[in-house]
Amino acid sequence: MTTMVHLFGGSATTAERAKELLGGKGSNLAEMASIGLPVPPGFTITTEVCTAYYANGESYPAGLAEEVVNGIVHIEGITGKKFGDATNPLLVSVRSGARVSMPGMMDTVLNLGLNDDTVKGLADASGDARFAWDSYRRFIQMYADVVMGLDHAEFEEALEVAKEDKGFFLDTEMSAEDWQKLVAEYQAIVERETGAPFPQEPRDQLWGAIGAVFESWESDRAKVYRRLNSIPAEWGTAVNVQAMVFGNMGDTSATGVAFTRDPATGERAWYGEWLINAQGEDVVAGIRTPQYLTKAARERAGAKPLSMEEAMPETFTELGNVFDTLENHYRDMQDIEFTVERGVLWMLQTRSGKRTAKAALKIAVDMAAEGLISEEEAVLRVDPSALDQLLHPTLDPKAPRDVLTKGLPASPGAASGKIMFDADSTEQAAAKGEAVILVRVETSPEDIHGMHAAKGILTARGGMTSHAAVVARGMGRPCVSGAGGLAIDNNAKVLRIGDRVLNEGDIITLDGGTGEVMAGEVPTLLPELVGDFGTLMTWADKVRRMKVRTNAETPADAQVARDFGAEGIGLCRTEHMFFDADRITAVREMILAEDEAGRRTALAKLLPEQRKDFAGIFGVMAGLPVTIRLLDPPLHEFLPTREEDFATVAAAAGVAVEKLKARANELHEFNPMLGHRGCRLGVTYPEIYEMQARAIFEAACDIAEQSGAAPIPEVMIPLVASRREFDLMKAVVDEAAQAVFAEKGRTLDYLVGTMIELPRAALMAGEIADAAEFFSFGTNDLTQTTIGISRDDAGRFLTQYVDKGIFLTDPFVSIDVEGVGQLIEIATERGRQTRPNIKLGICGEHGGDAPSIHFCEQTGLDYVSASPYRVPIARLAAAQSALKNR
Ligand code: ADP
Ligand code: MG
Ligand code: MG
């Protein structure tokens, strides 16, 4: 291992800035220091040390202790203070920092280095005993919580009692003596709980905190977050040790958090919260109500306490200059943390700010217009999956709203659902397909899985930068935080808002854009696809290589997809069409018929219906390719189960009920997924495919006749495993086409191809391509058949497979590139060898997933096909992949 500790601040010009090594926080601290911003000096212990720590049975690599001592000496040199010194003590913060920010996952310890001696030194050196003892009590509580794992409730209770005794309301009312007394109580608590006195030796404190940061990497909540965000365990976290600066040194001191642009709307306005005479997490903890940063924001909110712009105009101007420097340097919106110590501004953190999809779009488009980034960079700046937030309906402004209360518009979007009061119930209900609104006093990292499962989040406490707000925005969940007048009884599972009483399971609606909380379900409207969205999509389409089609089987879905920019249909399933109430009887009659003649009679009833289906879709997609898959599912899926259904079918077909039942029995399968389905139906009952092909060509001719824009039918044979199967089915389709063309007196271009969804098909692709004019990778089934996992049953163990690192992500969500991907590559290569211009696309669910789309681009497929609402996501993802692949 190379250098384990990297210095920043002062004259330290560490060349190393890699996030992989220093973590995001450490890397950006070094970066800020190097461009001349005021950063308290410190050092970063690399992520490699964390990895080595776990590789070596949780022990530190040799030489680390010396390097850490050097780091402390570096800080001492710049600050002129000494670690552990009784007259002029150096205090440090110990901060975790992984490569990507993991909000709330790792805890920071502040004011480390205080003990019964140094606290007096700090009081003398600063001339402020109140401040010194306030810092000491903060340190003991944080250290006890984060490092020793003691319950912080006991400490908070002691503080509450102390304040009550004095009749105080705010922490800031406590005097030096009050804090000193509390410190003694805190020490007593530690001794009672651990059986040992609070550690007095600063070096022990330091190593205790460093160890706690590394340990927290493997905490349950960190693991959950990693799983949800596909962060590998090997990345590890870095540890940052940094000189303390103090925002709690009276009224010329303060601490705050800010964004260089509005993270909810993207508007170019400084946006943030701050508190006078406070430290660390006070701003986001919700103990005191934070103040607004700018005068405009304060006035808009009608708040009294002064903004920073008004209370500290000079420092505010300085902060504004820092914002500009940071935006110009990073060329992106920044999320920063700062502290003012006796009028002096210090920067404690910067990172690319999390933002809503709306803000992401606006910031990308604005920054391109400002000349800060190029159009192509703008395209790369927006996370395709975040568009999901924008592509979904918003509340109908004309619909009546029964507004219960109003909170902060913490994360935009509208959501309705049943209220639940804890994360586990939310997760369980969501797993059953229910829409849930998670209601909490405030959220914490333990709630992450519930927040993920919920449609929306409502909290009684917390501001715009509270845990709930930050996490919800990151996940794209609508969130209303700090909603006034919410009384939550977690035990009784009752929510009271004024005189309204809501029970678990009652439905409410949230508007994350306005902060409104409404009773019942409020109807929604489709999104508008103009403005910044339209602009970015135009830029994306300029660089995109792959076409984007949609999976749709109704004209309505096809229309939505076309409005979203779909360039054809990649998968039109035909089985759903068979379930229609007025057709199912004919379908059943066809299935249960004993011979071809019986089947043909039933199919004749279905033909005009199918023709109508296809005409509707061709009408919407006129001039564009439409891939229609012939009947695929096992027939038993259509069979009657109820007595009266048997009677209806029997009457329609003119046979006895008993005979029908016997036939239904015959059709029973042990493993339908691997049974009589796909082209196996066409091989045994060619007349089914014949009818479907006829319906397709009749409809296509009719639409060509009516509209002048001929659709381009691409008839797709499912579940092919061999060339011979395909040849037989293609002959049926071609024959139907010729017959229809002769009848209609016109011909149309069409293709016949196959879905590649069996490993054998992928391997035999060279031969199959000799006859097939296109391949569409049906990656849902290809994943099932390659890994041998049934998607419907995978839920029971898949989470564990992801947790244990067997799969990096759910292979039904993102293509398993290594395995399934290899088959796609083989099929692509072999198919193209035989037929260089063979058309290649993907239709499974993966067609709307950005990492899978990236794989398709790299493999050189011609198009991806996604569900209608994911079409814009696919357009953007395909554009990004094209740029990255250059
Ligand atoms: P998180 O990752 O949870 O944001 P941080 O390491 O950024 O944790 O620490 C949280 C807060 O602690 C910071 O926002 C800052 O206010 C305070 N803090 C951290 N380091 C220092 C320091 N050296 N001096 C003063 N305050 C600090
Ligand atoms: Mg934190
Ligand atoms: Mg921070």
Short mmCIF file of N, CA, C and O and ligand atoms in Angstrom, two decimals, residues 25 96 102-108 221 281 284, ligand 2:
data_model
loop_
_atom_site.label_atom_id
_atom_site.label_comp_id
_atom_site.label_asym_id
_atom_site.label_seq_id
_atom_site.Cartn_x
_atom_site.Cartn_y
_atom_site.Cartn_z
N LYS A 25 -15.78 13.25 0.41
CA LYS A 25 -15.58 14.38 1.31
C LYS A 25 -14.10 14.78 1.33
O LYS A 25 -13.77 15.95 1.17
N SER A 96 -16.47 10.53 8.44
CA SER A 96 -16.38 9.46 7.45
C SER A 96 -16.58 10.07 6.07
O SER A 96 -17.03 11.19 5.95
N MET A 102 -23.18 9.05 1.27
CA MET A 102 -24.19 8.14 1.78
C MET A 102 -24.88 8.85 2.93
O MET A 102 -24.46 8.73 4.06
N PRO A 103 -25.92 9.63 2.61
CA PRO A 103 -26.51 10.52 3.62
C PRO A 103 -26.86 9.80 4.91
O PRO A 103 -27.56 8.79 4.89
N GLY A 104 -26.32 10.31 6.01
CA GLY A 104 -26.69 9.79 7.31
C GLY A 104 -26.13 8.42 7.65
O GLY A 104 -26.38 7.90 8.72
N MET A 105 -25.36 7.84 6.78
CA MET A 105 -24.91 6.47 7.03
C MET A 105 -23.79 6.44 8.07
O MET A 105 -23.72 5.59 8.91
N MET A 106 -22.88 7.37 7.96
CA MET A 106 -21.71 7.37 8.84
C MET A 106 -21.79 8.59 9.74
O MET A 106 -22.12 9.68 9.28
N ASP A 107 -21.48 8.44 10.99
CA ASP A 107 -21.63 9.57 11.90
C ASP A 107 -20.31 10.27 12.18
O ASP A 107 -19.25 9.66 12.21
N THR A 108 -20.42 11.54 12.37
CA THR A 108 -19.25 12.38 12.59
C THR A 108 -19.10 12.65 14.09
O THR A 108 -20.09 12.84 14.79
N ARG A 221 -27.44 -0.35 8.53
CA ARG A 221 -28.04 0.69 7.69
C ARG A 221 -27.15 1.07 6.52
O ARG A 221 -27.64 1.38 5.44
N GLU A 281 -24.57 19.45 13.42
CA GLU A 281 -25.84 18.97 12.91
C GLU A 281 -27.04 19.76 13.45
O GLU A 281 -28.18 19.42 13.15
N VAL A 284 -29.65 20.64 10.80
CA VAL A 284 -30.50 19.62 10.19
C VAL A 284 -31.22 18.76 11.23
O VAL A 284 -32.09 17.99 10.89
MG MG B 2 -24.46 12.72 9.56
#
